[in-house]
Amino acid sequence: AQSVTQLDSQVPVFEEAPVELRCNYSSSVSVYLFWYVQYPNQGLQLLLKYLSGSTLVKGINGFEAEFNKSQTSFHLRKPSVHISDTAEYFCAVSENSGNTPLVFGKGTRLSVIA
Amino acid sequence: GAVVSQHPSWVICKSGTSVKIECRSLDFQATTMFWYRQFPKQSLMLMATSNEGSKATYEQGVEKDKFLINHASLTLSTLTVTSAHPEDSSFYICSATKPGTGGAYGYTFGSGTRLTVV
């Protein structure tokens, strides 16, 4: 079984500052890794995903994440945040075979301060 | 792209009544859909895996008689909350992925349904 740990429940950051949202995972099998963003009372929007290949993954809205197998991490970063990035961010993992469900971390609330 | 439509977006019902939530894959066939529940300020918890043409697989602790899941076609899965009670109030979200791709295609989510039982 897989598990995901998001180390920070809340991250406040000033506008135009860089941010890193941390994610660690645990799995006995090879996995796919995902980051989703959720705005209030909405579903989830995919920011980026790691399947294989290059460990640096670029996503939408200027976000990127780096897969580190030795540290079992998949931290999300953005060099300069905007007010509109204020939202809940979820890291998730799935097995890389079959139609298995996503397992989510508890989420990180990113609050961008003007 | 892949689009998943979830309806209704929000519903208020009286205690003891049943509510049906629909999840449709609009531009692809989804042999497997997943239903999640999200409490305020918490993460998504998998309730069940819905497979077209067969019985759903429920996670431990989820009452299958209360949360009826039907996946009668390759584009539609429904979740019926039977005899709803206030503690069933929550945000319910479905997701689907293209068959045969595992998670490689990515999981597309519906916009969620806010259920309030009064």
mmCIF file with all atom_site columns, C-alpha atoms in Angstrom:
data_model
loop_
_atom_site.group_PDB
_atom_site.id
_atom_site.type_symbol
_atom_site.label_atom_id
_atom_site.label_alt_id
_atom_site.label_comp_id
_atom_site.label_asym_id
_atom_site.label_entity_id
_atom_site.label_seq_id
_atom_site.pdbx_PDB_ins_code
_atom_site.Cartn_x
_atom_site.Cartn_y
_atom_site.Cartn_z
_atom_site.occupancy
_atom_site.B_iso_or_equiv
_atom_site.pdbx_formal_charge
_atom_site.auth_seq_id
_atom_site.auth_comp_id
_atom_site.auth_asym_id
_atom_site.auth_atom_id
_atom_site.pdbx_PDB_model_num
ATOM 1   C CA . ALA A 1 1   ? 0.000   0.000  0.000   1.00 0.00 ? 1   ALA A CA 1
ATOM 2   C CA . GLN A 1 2   ? 1.045   3.546  -0.604  1.00 0.00 ? 2   GLN A CA 1
ATOM 3   C CA . SER A 1 3   ? 0.987   6.538  1.693   1.00 0.00 ? 3   SER A CA 1
ATOM 4   C CA . VAL A 1 4   ? 1.689   10.230 1.251   1.00 0.00 ? 4   VAL A CA 1
ATOM 5   C CA . THR A 1 5   ? 2.909   12.713 3.811   1.00 0.00 ? 5   THR A CA 1
ATOM 6   C CA . GLN A 1 6   ? 2.611   16.421 3.264   1.00 0.00 ? 6   GLN A CA 1
ATOM 7   C CA . LEU A 1 7   ? 4.762   17.908 5.933   1.00 0.00 ? 7   LEU A CA 1
ATOM 8   C CA . ASP A 1 8   ? 3.166   21.335 6.100   1.00 0.00 ? 8   ASP A CA 1
ATOM 9   C CA . SER A 1 9   ? -0.535  21.841 6.636   1.00 0.00 ? 9   SER A CA 1
ATOM 10  C CA . GLN A 1 10  ? -0.298  25.582 6.012   1.00 0.00 ? 10  GLN A CA 1
ATOM 11  C CA . VAL A 1 11  ? 2.249   27.671 4.165   1.00 0.00 ? 11  VAL A CA 1
ATOM 12  C CA . PRO A 1 12  ? 1.920   31.461 4.170   1.00 0.00 ? 12  PRO A CA 1
ATOM 13  C CA . VAL A 1 13  ? 4.105   33.311 1.704   1.00 0.00 ? 13  VAL A CA 1
ATOM 14  C CA . PHE A 1 14  ? 4.336   36.844 0.393   1.00 0.00 ? 14  PHE A CA 1
ATOM 15  C CA . GLU A 1 15  ? 3.392   37.606 -3.173  1.00 0.00 ? 15  GLU A CA 1
ATOM 16  C CA . GLU A 1 16  ? 6.244   37.207 -5.676  1.00 0.00 ? 16  GLU A CA 1
ATOM 17  C CA . ALA A 1 17  ? 8.259   35.137 -3.213  1.00 0.00 ? 17  ALA A CA 1
ATOM 18  C CA . PRO A 1 18  ? 9.277   31.553 -4.000  1.00 0.00 ? 18  PRO A CA 1
ATOM 19  C CA . VAL A 1 19  ? 7.520   28.623 -2.383  1.00 0.00 ? 19  VAL A CA 1
ATOM 20  C CA . GLU A 1 20  ? 8.134   24.937 -1.851  1.00 0.00 ? 20  GLU A CA 1
ATOM 21  C CA . LEU A 1 21  ? 5.423   22.517 -0.751  1.00 0.00 ? 21  LEU A CA 1
ATOM 22  C CA . ARG A 1 22  ? 6.858   19.290 0.565   1.00 0.00 ? 22  ARG A CA 1
ATOM 23  C CA . CYS A 1 23  ? 5.657   15.784 -0.177  1.00 0.00 ? 23  CYS A CA 1
ATOM 24  C CA . ASN A 1 24  ? 7.082   12.425 0.797   1.00 0.00 ? 24  ASN A CA 1
ATOM 25  C CA . TYR A 1 25  ? 5.662   9.087  -0.170  1.00 0.00 ? 25  TYR A CA 1
ATOM 26  C CA . SER A 1 26  ? 5.962   5.462  0.824   1.00 0.00 ? 26  SER A CA 1
ATOM 27  C CA . SER A 1 27  ? 5.385   2.503  -1.456  1.00 0.00 ? 27  SER A CA 1
ATOM 28  C CA . SER A 1 28  ? 6.610   -1.021 -1.993  1.00 0.00 ? 28  SER A CA 1
ATOM 29  C CA . VAL A 1 29  ? 6.001   -0.820 -5.737  1.00 0.00 ? 29  VAL A CA 1
ATOM 30  C CA . SER A 1 30  ? 6.786   1.654  -8.478  1.00 0.00 ? 30  SER A CA 1
ATOM 31  C CA . VAL A 1 31  ? 4.461   4.608  -8.474  1.00 0.00 ? 31  VAL A CA 1
ATOM 32  C CA . TYR A 1 32  ? 3.206   7.583  -10.364 1.00 0.00 ? 32  TYR A CA 1
ATOM 33  C CA . LEU A 1 33  ? 3.188   10.897 -8.510  1.00 0.00 ? 33  LEU A CA 1
ATOM 34  C CA . PHE A 1 34  ? 0.821   13.814 -8.878  1.00 0.00 ? 34  PHE A CA 1
ATOM 35  C CA . TRP A 1 35  ? 0.154   17.283 -7.581  1.00 0.00 ? 35  TRP A CA 1
ATOM 36  C CA . TYR A 1 36  ? -3.360  18.693 -7.650  1.00 0.00 ? 36  TYR A CA 1
ATOM 37  C CA . VAL A 1 37  ? -4.765  22.088 -6.722  1.00 0.00 ? 37  VAL A CA 1
ATOM 38  C CA . GLN A 1 38  ? -8.206  22.623 -5.257  1.00 0.00 ? 38  GLN A CA 1
ATOM 39  C CA . TYR A 1 39  ? -10.017 25.937 -5.029  1.00 0.00 ? 39  TYR A CA 1
ATOM 40  C CA . PRO A 1 40  ? -12.892 26.303 -2.542  1.00 0.00 ? 40  PRO A CA 1
ATOM 41  C CA . ASN A 1 41  ? -15.888 24.107 -3.302  1.00 0.00 ? 41  ASN A CA 1
ATOM 42  C CA . GLN A 1 42  ? -14.371 22.852 -6.509  1.00 0.00 ? 42  GLN A CA 1
ATOM 43  C CA . GLY A 1 43  ? -12.912 19.632 -7.773  1.00 0.00 ? 43  GLY A CA 1
ATOM 44  C CA . LEU A 1 44  ? -9.243  18.962 -8.285  1.00 0.00 ? 44  LEU A CA 1
ATOM 45  C CA . GLN A 1 45  ? -7.131  20.299 -11.108 1.00 0.00 ? 45  GLN A CA 1
ATOM 46  C CA . LEU A 1 46  ? -3.969  18.501 -12.147 1.00 0.00 ? 46  LEU A CA 1
ATOM 47  C CA . LEU A 1 47  ? -0.856  20.640 -11.820 1.00 0.00 ? 47  LEU A CA 1
ATOM 48  C CA . LEU A 1 48  ? 1.708   18.076 -12.919 1.00 0.00 ? 48  LEU A CA 1
ATOM 49  C CA . LYS A 1 49  ? 2.596   14.412 -12.777 1.00 0.00 ? 49  LYS A CA 1
ATOM 50  C CA . TYR A 1 50  ? 5.668   12.229 -12.738 1.00 0.00 ? 50  TYR A CA 1
ATOM 51  C CA . LEU A 1 51  ? 5.461   8.955  -14.639 1.00 0.00 ? 51  LEU A CA 1
ATOM 52  C CA . SER A 1 52  ? 9.043   8.192  -15.603 1.00 0.00 ? 52  SER A CA 1
ATOM 53  C CA . GLY A 1 53  ? 12.065  9.769  -17.228 1.00 0.00 ? 53  GLY A CA 1
ATOM 54  C CA . SER A 1 54  ? 13.282  13.212 -16.266 1.00 0.00 ? 54  SER A CA 1
ATOM 55  C CA . THR A 1 55  ? 12.978  13.773 -12.557 1.00 0.00 ? 55  THR A CA 1
ATOM 56  C CA . LEU A 1 56  ? 12.164  17.467 -12.992 1.00 0.00 ? 56  LEU A CA 1
ATOM 57  C CA . VAL A 1 57  ? 8.579   17.870 -14.054 1.00 0.00 ? 57  VAL A CA 1
ATOM 58  C CA . LYS A 1 58  ? 7.074   21.131 -15.216 1.00 0.00 ? 58  LYS A CA 1
ATOM 59  C CA . GLY A 1 59  ? 3.383   21.793 -14.849 1.00 0.00 ? 59  GLY A CA 1
ATOM 60  C CA . ILE A 1 60  ? 0.818   24.473 -15.339 1.00 0.00 ? 60  ILE A CA 1
ATOM 61  C CA . ASN A 1 61  ? 0.801   27.926 -13.775 1.00 0.00 ? 61  ASN A CA 1
ATOM 62  C CA . GLY A 1 62  ? 4.577   27.992 -13.438 1.00 0.00 ? 62  GLY A CA 1
ATOM 63  C CA . PHE A 1 63  ? 4.804   25.092 -10.996 1.00 0.00 ? 63  PHE A CA 1
ATOM 64  C CA . GLU A 1 64  ? 7.421   22.378 -11.130 1.00 0.00 ? 64  GLU A CA 1
ATOM 65  C CA . ALA A 1 65  ? 8.297   19.368 -9.000  1.00 0.00 ? 65  ALA A CA 1
ATOM 66  C CA . GLU A 1 66  ? 11.307  17.156 -8.636  1.00 0.00 ? 66  GLU A CA 1
ATOM 67  C CA . PHE A 1 67  ? 11.138  13.426 -8.067  1.00 0.00 ? 67  PHE A CA 1
ATOM 68  C CA . ASN A 1 68  ? 13.832  12.172 -5.727  1.00 0.00 ? 68  ASN A CA 1
ATOM 69  C CA . LYS A 1 69  ? 13.734  8.412  -5.475  1.00 0.00 ? 69  LYS A CA 1
ATOM 70  C CA . SER A 1 70  ? 16.387  8.079  -2.791  1.00 0.00 ? 70  SER A CA 1
ATOM 71  C CA . GLN A 1 71  ? 14.541  10.498 -0.537  1.00 0.00 ? 71  GLN A CA 1
ATOM 72  C CA . THR A 1 72  ? 11.107  9.321  -1.690  1.00 0.00 ? 72  THR A CA 1
ATOM 73  C CA . SER A 1 73  ? 10.096  12.917 -2.185  1.00 0.00 ? 73  SER A CA 1
ATOM 74  C CA . PHE A 1 74  ? 8.200   14.923 -4.775  1.00 0.00 ? 74  PHE A CA 1
ATOM 75  C CA . HIS A 1 75  ? 8.333   18.535 -3.638  1.00 0.00 ? 75  HIS A CA 1
ATOM 76  C CA . LEU A 1 76  ? 6.403   21.205 -5.505  1.00 0.00 ? 76  LEU A CA 1
ATOM 77  C CA . ARG A 1 77  ? 7.992   24.569 -6.223  1.00 0.00 ? 77  ARG A CA 1
ATOM 78  C CA . LYS A 1 78  ? 7.193   27.884 -7.788  1.00 0.00 ? 78  LYS A CA 1
ATOM 79  C CA . PRO A 1 79  ? 9.752   30.688 -8.099  1.00 0.00 ? 79  PRO A CA 1
ATOM 80  C CA . SER A 1 80  ? 7.283   33.531 -7.720  1.00 0.00 ? 80  SER A CA 1
ATOM 81  C CA . VAL A 1 81  ? 3.759   33.144 -6.397  1.00 0.00 ? 81  VAL A CA 1
ATOM 82  C CA . HIS A 1 82  ? 0.678   35.215 -7.108  1.00 0.00 ? 82  HIS A CA 1
ATOM 83  C CA . ILE A 1 83  ? -2.387  35.956 -5.040  1.00 0.00 ? 83  ILE A CA 1
ATOM 84  C CA . SER A 1 84  ? -4.325  33.649 -7.340  1.00 0.00 ? 84  SER A CA 1
ATOM 85  C CA . ASP A 1 85  ? -2.183  30.701 -6.214  1.00 0.00 ? 85  ASP A CA 1
ATOM 86  C CA . THR A 1 86  ? -3.931  30.740 -2.845  1.00 0.00 ? 86  THR A CA 1
ATOM 87  C CA . ALA A 1 87  ? -5.551  27.316 -2.654  1.00 0.00 ? 87  ALA A CA 1
ATOM 88  C CA . GLU A 1 88  ? -5.240  23.816 -1.223  1.00 0.00 ? 88  GLU A CA 1
ATOM 89  C CA . TYR A 1 89  ? -2.569  21.628 -2.776  1.00 0.00 ? 89  TYR A CA 1
ATOM 90  C CA . PHE A 1 90  ? -2.635  17.847 -2.662  1.00 0.00 ? 90  PHE A CA 1
ATOM 91  C CA . CYS A 1 91  ? 0.154   15.437 -3.403  1.00 0.00 ? 91  CYS A CA 1
ATOM 92  C CA . ALA A 1 92  ? -1.008  12.000 -4.532  1.00 0.00 ? 92  ALA A CA 1
ATOM 93  C CA . VAL A 1 93  ? 0.427   8.652  -5.545  1.00 0.00 ? 93  VAL A CA 1
ATOM 94  C CA . SER A 1 94  ? -0.822  5.655  -7.478  1.00 0.00 ? 94  SER A CA 1
ATOM 95  C CA . GLU A 1 95  ? 0.637   2.346  -8.475  1.00 0.00 ? 95  GLU A CA 1
ATOM 96  C CA . ASN A 1 96  ? 2.042   2.462  -11.988 1.00 0.00 ? 96  ASN A CA 1
ATOM 97  C CA . SER A 1 97  ? 0.035   -0.505 -13.166 1.00 0.00 ? 97  SER A CA 1
ATOM 98  C CA . GLY A 1 98  ? -3.655  -1.024 -13.597 1.00 0.00 ? 98  GLY A CA 1
ATOM 99  C CA . ASN A 1 99  ? -6.422  1.370  -12.793 1.00 0.00 ? 99  ASN A CA 1
ATOM 100 C CA . THR A 1 100 ? -5.621  1.817  -9.138  1.00 0.00 ? 100 THR A CA 1
ATOM 101 C CA . PRO A 1 101 ? -6.989  4.752  -7.158  1.00 0.00 ? 101 PRO A CA 1
ATOM 102 C CA . LEU A 1 102 ? -5.021  7.744  -6.052  1.00 0.00 ? 102 LEU A CA 1
ATOM 103 C CA . VAL A 1 103 ? -3.905  7.991  -2.467  1.00 0.00 ? 103 VAL A CA 1
ATOM 104 C CA . PHE A 1 104 ? -3.781  11.560 -1.253  1.00 0.00 ? 104 PHE A CA 1
ATOM 105 C CA . GLY A 1 105 ? -1.771  13.440 1.290   1.00 0.00 ? 105 GLY A CA 1
ATOM 106 C CA . LYS A 1 106 ? -3.608  15.596 3.787   1.00 0.00 ? 106 LYS A CA 1
ATOM 107 C CA . GLY A 1 107 ? -3.067  18.726 1.760   1.00 0.00 ? 107 GLY A CA 1
ATOM 108 C CA . THR A 1 108 ? -1.197  21.985 2.194   1.00 0.00 ? 108 THR A CA 1
ATOM 109 C CA . ARG A 1 109 ? -2.995  25.269 2.361   1.00 0.00 ? 109 ARG A CA 1
ATOM 110 C CA . LEU A 1 110 ? -0.980  27.867 0.471   1.00 0.00 ? 110 LEU A CA 1
ATOM 111 C CA . SER A 1 111 ? -1.868  31.413 1.430   1.00 0.00 ? 111 SER A CA 1
ATOM 112 C CA . VAL A 1 112 ? -0.302  34.179 -0.617  1.00 0.00 ? 112 VAL A CA 1
ATOM 113 C CA . ILE A 1 113 ? -0.111  37.499 1.173   1.00 0.00 ? 113 ILE A CA 1
ATOM 114 C CA . ALA A 1 114 ? -0.134  40.791 -0.700  1.00 0.00 ? 114 ALA A CA 1
ATOM 115 C CA . GLY B 2 1   ? -8.467  16.278 -23.071 1.00 0.00 ? 1   GLY B CA 1
ATOM 116 C CA . ALA B 2 2   ? -10.576 14.314 -20.643 1.00 0.00 ? 2   ALA B CA 1
ATOM 117 C CA . VAL B 2 3   ? -13.613 15.840 -19.036 1.00 0.00 ? 3   VAL B CA 1
ATOM 118 C CA . VAL B 2 4   ? -15.626 14.469 -16.162 1.00 0.00 ? 4   VAL B CA 1
ATOM 119 C CA . SER B 2 5   ? -18.958 16.046 -15.378 1.00 0.00 ? 5   SER B CA 1
ATOM 120 C CA . GLN B 2 6   ? -20.478 15.681 -11.928 1.00 0.00 ? 6   GLN B CA 1
ATOM 121 C CA . HIS B 2 7   ? -24.039 16.621 -11.088 1.00 0.00 ? 7   HIS B CA 1
ATOM 122 C CA . PRO B 2 8   ? -25.483 18.180 -9.038  1.00 0.00 ? 8   PRO B CA 1
ATOM 123 C CA . SER B 2 9   ? -22.931 20.670 -7.761  1.00 0.00 ? 9   SER B CA 1
ATOM 124 C CA . TRP B 2 10  ? -24.780 21.043 -4.512  1.00 0.00 ? 10  TRP B CA 1
ATOM 125 C CA . VAL B 2 11  ? -27.861 19.543 -2.946  1.00 0.00 ? 11  VAL B CA 1
ATOM 126 C CA . ILE B 2 12  ? -29.786 20.018 0.266   1.00 0.00 ? 12  ILE B CA 1
ATOM 127 C CA . CYS B 2 13  ? -32.022 17.210 1.388   1.00 0.00 ? 13  CYS B CA 1
ATOM 128 C CA . LYS B 2 14  ? -34.068 16.247 4.372   1.00 0.00 ? 14  LYS B CA 1
ATOM 129 C CA . SER B 2 15  ? -32.871 13.607 6.773   1.00 0.00 ? 15  SER B CA 1
ATOM 130 C CA . GLY B 2 16  ? -34.127 10.172 5.750   1.00 0.00 ? 16  GLY B CA 1
ATOM 131 C CA . THR B 2 17  ? -34.327 10.874 2.036   1.00 0.00 ? 17  THR B CA 1
ATOM 132 C CA . SER B 2 18  ? -32.022 9.559  -0.674  1.00 0.00 ? 18  SER B CA 1
ATOM 133 C CA . VAL B 2 19  ? -29.800 11.560 -2.995  1.00 0.00 ? 19  VAL B CA 1
ATOM 134 C CA . LYS B 2 20  ? -28.263 10.483 -6.288  1.00 0.00 ? 20  LYS B CA 1
ATOM 135 C CA . ILE B 2 21  ? -25.038 11.971 -7.606  1.00 0.00 ? 21  ILE B CA 1
ATOM 136 C CA . GLU B 2 22  ? -24.003 11.396 -11.214 1.00 0.00 ? 22  GLU B CA 1
ATOM 137 C CA . CYS B 2 23  ? -20.518 11.249 -12.642 1.00 0.00 ? 23  CYS B CA 1
ATOM 138 C CA . ARG B 2 24  ? -20.075 11.221 -16.412 1.00 0.00 ? 24  ARG B CA 1
ATOM 139 C CA . SER B 2 25  ? -16.995 10.952 -18.562 1.00 0.00 ? 25  SER B CA 1
ATOM 140 C CA . LEU B 2 26  ? -17.821 13.203 -21.499 1.00 0.00 ? 26  LEU B CA 1
ATOM 141 C CA . ASP B 2 27  ? -15.157 12.459 -24.074 1.00 0.00 ? 27  ASP B CA 1
ATOM 142 C CA . PHE B 2 28  ? -13.748 9.097  -23.106 1.00 0.00 ? 28  PHE B CA 1
ATOM 143 C CA . GLN B 2 29  ? -14.921 5.742  -21.854 1.00 0.00 ? 29  GLN B CA 1
ATOM 144 C CA . ALA B 2 30  ? -14.102 5.033  -18.247 1.00 0.00 ? 30  ALA B CA 1
ATOM 145 C CA . THR B 2 31  ? -14.200 1.416  -17.207 1.00 0.00 ? 31  THR B CA 1
ATOM 146 C CA . THR B 2 32  ? -13.168 2.496  -13.740 1.00 0.00 ? 32  THR B CA 1
ATOM 147 C CA . MET B 2 33  ? -14.317 5.451  -11.696 1.00 0.00 ? 33  MET B CA 1
ATOM 148 C CA . PHE B 2 34  ? -13.494 6.345  -8.136  1.00 0.00 ? 34  PHE B CA 1
ATOM 149 C CA . TRP B 2 35  ? -15.633 8.012  -5.499  1.00 0.00 ? 35  TRP B CA 1
ATOM 150 C CA . TYR B 2 36  ? -14.073 10.141 -2.790  1.00 0.00 ? 36  TYR B CA 1
ATOM 151 C CA . ARG B 2 37  ? -15.427 11.960 0.217   1.00 0.00 ? 37  ARG B CA 1
ATOM 152 C CA . GLN B 2 38  ? -13.903 15.109 1.600   1.00 0.00 ? 38  GLN B CA 1
ATOM 153 C CA . PHE B 2 39  ? -14.670 16.624 4.986   1.00 0.00 ? 39  PHE B CA 1
ATOM 154 C CA . PRO B 2 40  ? -14.035 20.347 5.520   1.00 0.00 ? 40  PRO B CA 1
ATOM 155 C CA . LYS B 2 41  ? -10.369 21.236 5.510   1.00 0.00 ? 41  LYS B CA 1
ATOM 156 C CA . GLN B 2 42  ? -9.402  17.596 5.098   1.00 0.00 ? 42  GLN B CA 1
ATOM 157 C CA . SER B 2 43  ? -8.051  15.385 2.386   1.00 0.00 ? 43  SER B CA 1
ATOM 158 C CA . LEU B 2 44  ? -9.931  13.139 -0.003  1.00 0.00 ? 44  LEU B CA 1
ATOM 159 C CA . MET B 2 45  ? -10.766 9.707  1.314   1.00 0.00 ? 45  MET B CA 1
ATOM 160 C CA . LEU B 2 46  ? -11.452 6.936  -1.166  1.00 0.00 ? 46  LEU B CA 1
ATOM 161 C CA . MET B 2 47  ? -14.901 5.472  -0.641  1.00 0.00 ? 47  MET B CA 1
ATOM 162 C CA . ALA B 2 48  ? -15.135 2.963  -3.451  1.00 0.00 ? 48  ALA B CA 1
ATOM 163 C CA . THR B 2 49  ? -13.907 1.897  -6.845  1.00 0.00 ? 49  THR B CA 1
ATOM 164 C CA . SER B 2 50  ? -16.631 1.632  -9.438  1.00 0.00 ? 50  SER B CA 1
ATOM 165 C CA . ASN B 2 51  ? -16.163 -0.845 -12.280 1.00 0.00 ? 51  ASN B CA 1
ATOM 166 C CA . GLU B 2 52  ? -18.426 -0.864 -15.307 1.00 0.00 ? 52  GLU B CA 1
ATOM 167 C CA . GLY B 2 53  ? -20.689 -3.868 -15.339 1.00 0.00 ? 53  GLY B CA 1
ATOM 168 C CA . SER B 2 54  ? -19.671 -5.240 -11.975 1.00 0.00 ? 54  SER B CA 1
ATOM 169 C CA . LYS B 2 55  ? -20.104 -4.552 -8.296  1.00 0.00 ? 55  LYS B CA 1
ATOM 170 C CA . ALA B 2 56  ? -18.206 -1.702 -6.756  1.00 0.00 ? 56  ALA B CA 1
ATOM 171 C CA . THR B 2 57  ? -15.338 -2.342 -4.404  1.00 0.00 ? 57  THR B CA 1
ATOM 172 C CA . TYR B 2 58  ? -15.772 -0.471 -1.143  1.00 0.00 ? 58  TYR B CA 1
ATOM 173 C CA . GLU B 2 59  ? -13.075 0.679  1.207   1.00 0.00 ? 59  GLU B CA 1
ATOM 174 C CA . GLN B 2 60  ? -13.044 -0.569 4.746   1.00 0.00 ? 60  GLN B CA 1
ATOM 175 C CA . GLY B 2 61  ? -15.513 1.268  6.917   1.00 0.00 ? 61  GLY B CA 1
ATOM 176 C CA . VAL B 2 62  ? -17.725 2.457  4.058   1.00 0.00 ? 62  VAL B CA 1
ATOM 177 C CA . GLU B 2 63  ? -21.284 1.132  4.284   1.00 0.00 ? 63  GLU B CA 1
ATOM 178 C CA . LYS B 2 64  ? -22.156 -0.303 0.895   1.00 0.00 ? 64  LYS B CA 1
ATOM 179 C CA . ASP B 2 65  ? -25.847 -0.382 1.724   1.00 0.00 ? 65  ASP B CA 1
ATOM 180 C CA . LYS B 2 66  ? -25.814 3.319  2.497   1.00 0.00 ? 66  LYS B CA 1
ATOM 181 C CA . PHE B 2 67  ? -23.651 4.424  -0.408  1.00 0.00 ? 67  PHE B CA 1
ATOM 182 C CA . LEU B 2 68  ? -24.988 2.596  -3.445  1.00 0.00 ? 68  LEU B CA 1
ATOM 183 C CA . ILE B 2 69  ? -22.776 2.755  -6.504  1.00 0.00 ? 69  ILE B CA 1
ATOM 184 C CA . ASN B 2 70  ? -23.923 1.830  -9.976  1.00 0.00 ? 70  ASN B CA 1
ATOM 185 C CA . HIS B 2 71  ? -21.669 1.873  -13.037 1.00 0.00 ? 71  HIS B CA 1
ATOM 186 C CA . ALA B 2 72  ? -24.074 0.757  -15.707 1.00 0.00 ? 72  ALA B CA 1
ATOM 187 C CA . SER B 2 73  ? -22.268 2.209  -18.714 1.00 0.00 ? 73  SER B CA 1
ATOM 188 C CA . LEU B 2 74  ? -18.776 3.166  -19.777 1.00 0.00 ? 74  LEU B CA 1
ATOM 189 C CA . THR B 2 75  ? -19.549 6.831  -19.272 1.00 0.00 ? 75  THR B CA 1
ATOM 190 C CA . LEU B 2 76  ? -21.744 6.972  -16.200 1.00 0.00 ? 76  LEU B CA 1
ATOM 191 C CA . SER B 2 77  ? -21.357 6.071  -12.561 1.00 0.00 ? 77  SER B CA 1
ATOM 192 C CA . THR B 2 78  ? -23.828 7.066  -9.873  1.00 0.00 ? 78  THR B CA 1
ATOM 193 C CA . LEU B 2 79  ? -23.540 7.319  -6.125  1.00 0.00 ? 79  LEU B CA 1
ATOM 194 C CA . THR B 2 80  ? -26.785 7.177  -4.156  1.00 0.00 ? 80  THR B CA 1
ATOM 195 C CA . VAL B 2 81  ? -26.722 8.186  -0.530  1.00 0.00 ? 81  VAL B CA 1
ATOM 196 C CA . THR B 2 82  ? -29.645 6.302  0.974   1.00 0.00 ? 82  THR B CA 1
ATOM 197 C CA . SER B 2 83  ? -31.561 7.411  4.038   1.00 0.00 ? 83  SER B CA 1
ATOM 198 C CA . ALA B 2 84  ? -29.258 10.364 4.422   1.00 0.00 ? 84  ALA B CA 1
ATOM 199 C CA . HIS B 2 85  ? -28.429 11.751 7.840   1.00 0.00 ? 85  HIS B CA 1
ATOM 200 C CA . PRO B 2 86  ? -26.698 14.981 8.838   1.00 0.00 ? 86  PRO B CA 1
ATOM 201 C CA . GLU B 2 87  ? -23.411 13.128 9.362   1.00 0.00 ? 87  GLU B CA 1
ATOM 202 C CA . ASP B 2 88  ? -23.475 12.249 5.647   1.00 0.00 ? 88  ASP B CA 1
ATOM 203 C CA . SER B 2 89  ? -23.107 15.926 4.833   1.00 0.00 ? 89  SER B CA 1
ATOM 204 C CA . SER B 2 90  ? -19.865 16.261 2.952   1.00 0.00 ? 90  SER B CA 1
ATOM 205 C CA . PHE B 2 91  ? -18.207 17.037 -0.343  1.00 0.00 ? 91  PHE B CA 1
ATOM 206 C CA . TYR B 2 92  ? -18.276 14.067 -2.717  1.00 0.00 ? 92  TYR B CA 1
ATOM 207 C CA . ILE B 2 93  ? -15.946 13.912 -5.712  1.00 0.00 ? 93  ILE B CA 1
ATOM 208 C CA . CYS B 2 94  ? -15.652 11.379 -8.487  1.00 0.00 ? 94  CYS B CA 1
ATOM 209 C CA . SER B 2 95  ? -12.700 10.720 -10.728 1.00 0.00 ? 95  SER B CA 1
ATOM 210 C CA . ALA B 2 96  ? -11.989 8.611  -13.782 1.00 0.00 ? 96  ALA B CA 1
ATOM 211 C CA . THR B 2 97  ? -9.046  7.537  -15.822 1.00 0.00 ? 97  THR B CA 1
ATOM 212 C CA . LYS B 2 98  ? -8.773  6.176  -19.302 1.00 0.00 ? 98  LYS B CA 1
ATOM 213 C CA . PRO B 2 99  ? -8.852  2.397  -19.407 1.00 0.00 ? 99  PRO B CA 1
ATOM 214 C CA . GLY B 2 100 ? -5.625  0.563  -19.939 1.00 0.00 ? 100 GLY B CA 1
ATOM 215 C CA . THR B 2 101 ? -3.474  3.510  -19.035 1.00 0.00 ? 101 THR B CA 1
ATOM 216 C CA . GLY B 2 102 ? -3.359  3.037  -15.327 1.00 0.00 ? 102 GLY B CA 1
ATOM 217 C CA . GLY B 2 103 ? -2.488  6.340  -13.846 1.00 0.00 ? 103 GLY B CA 1
ATOM 218 C CA . ALA B 2 104 ? -0.339  7.331  -16.776 1.00 0.00 ? 104 ALA B CA 1
ATOM 219 C CA . TYR B 2 105 ? -3.089  9.326  -18.383 1.00 0.00 ? 105 TYR B CA 1
ATOM 220 C CA . GLY B 2 106 ? -3.862  11.072 -15.178 1.00 0.00 ? 106 GLY B CA 1
ATOM 221 C CA . TYR B 2 107 ? -6.980  11.093 -13.120 1.00 0.00 ? 107 TYR B CA 1
ATOM 222 C CA . THR B 2 108 ? -9.677  13.544 -14.128 1.00 0.00 ? 108 THR B CA 1
ATOM 223 C CA . PHE B 2 109 ? -11.945 14.793 -11.383 1.00 0.00 ? 109 PHE B CA 1
ATOM 224 C CA . GLY B 2 110 ? -15.501 15.984 -11.391 1.00 0.00 ? 110 GLY B CA 1
ATOM 225 C CA . SER B 2 111 ? -16.248 19.363 -9.867  1.00 0.00 ? 111 SER B CA 1
ATOM 226 C CA . GLY B 2 112 ? -17.684 17.773 -6.753  1.00 0.00 ? 112 GLY B CA 1
ATOM 227 C CA . THR B 2 113 ? -21.054 17.701 -5.043  1.00 0.00 ? 113 THR B CA 1
ATOM 228 C CA . ARG B 2 114 ? -21.697 19.502 -1.789  1.00 0.00 ? 114 ARG B CA 1
ATOM 229 C CA . LEU B 2 115 ? -24.319 17.488 0.098   1.00 0.00 ? 115 LEU B CA 1
ATOM 230 C CA . THR B 2 116 ? -26.058 19.052 3.068   1.00 0.00 ? 116 THR B CA 1
ATOM 231 C CA . VAL B 2 117 ? -28.532 16.954 5.019   1.00 0.00 ? 117 VAL B CA 1
ATOM 232 C CA . VAL B 2 118 ? -30.887 18.880 7.276   1.00 0.00 ? 118 VAL B CA 1
#
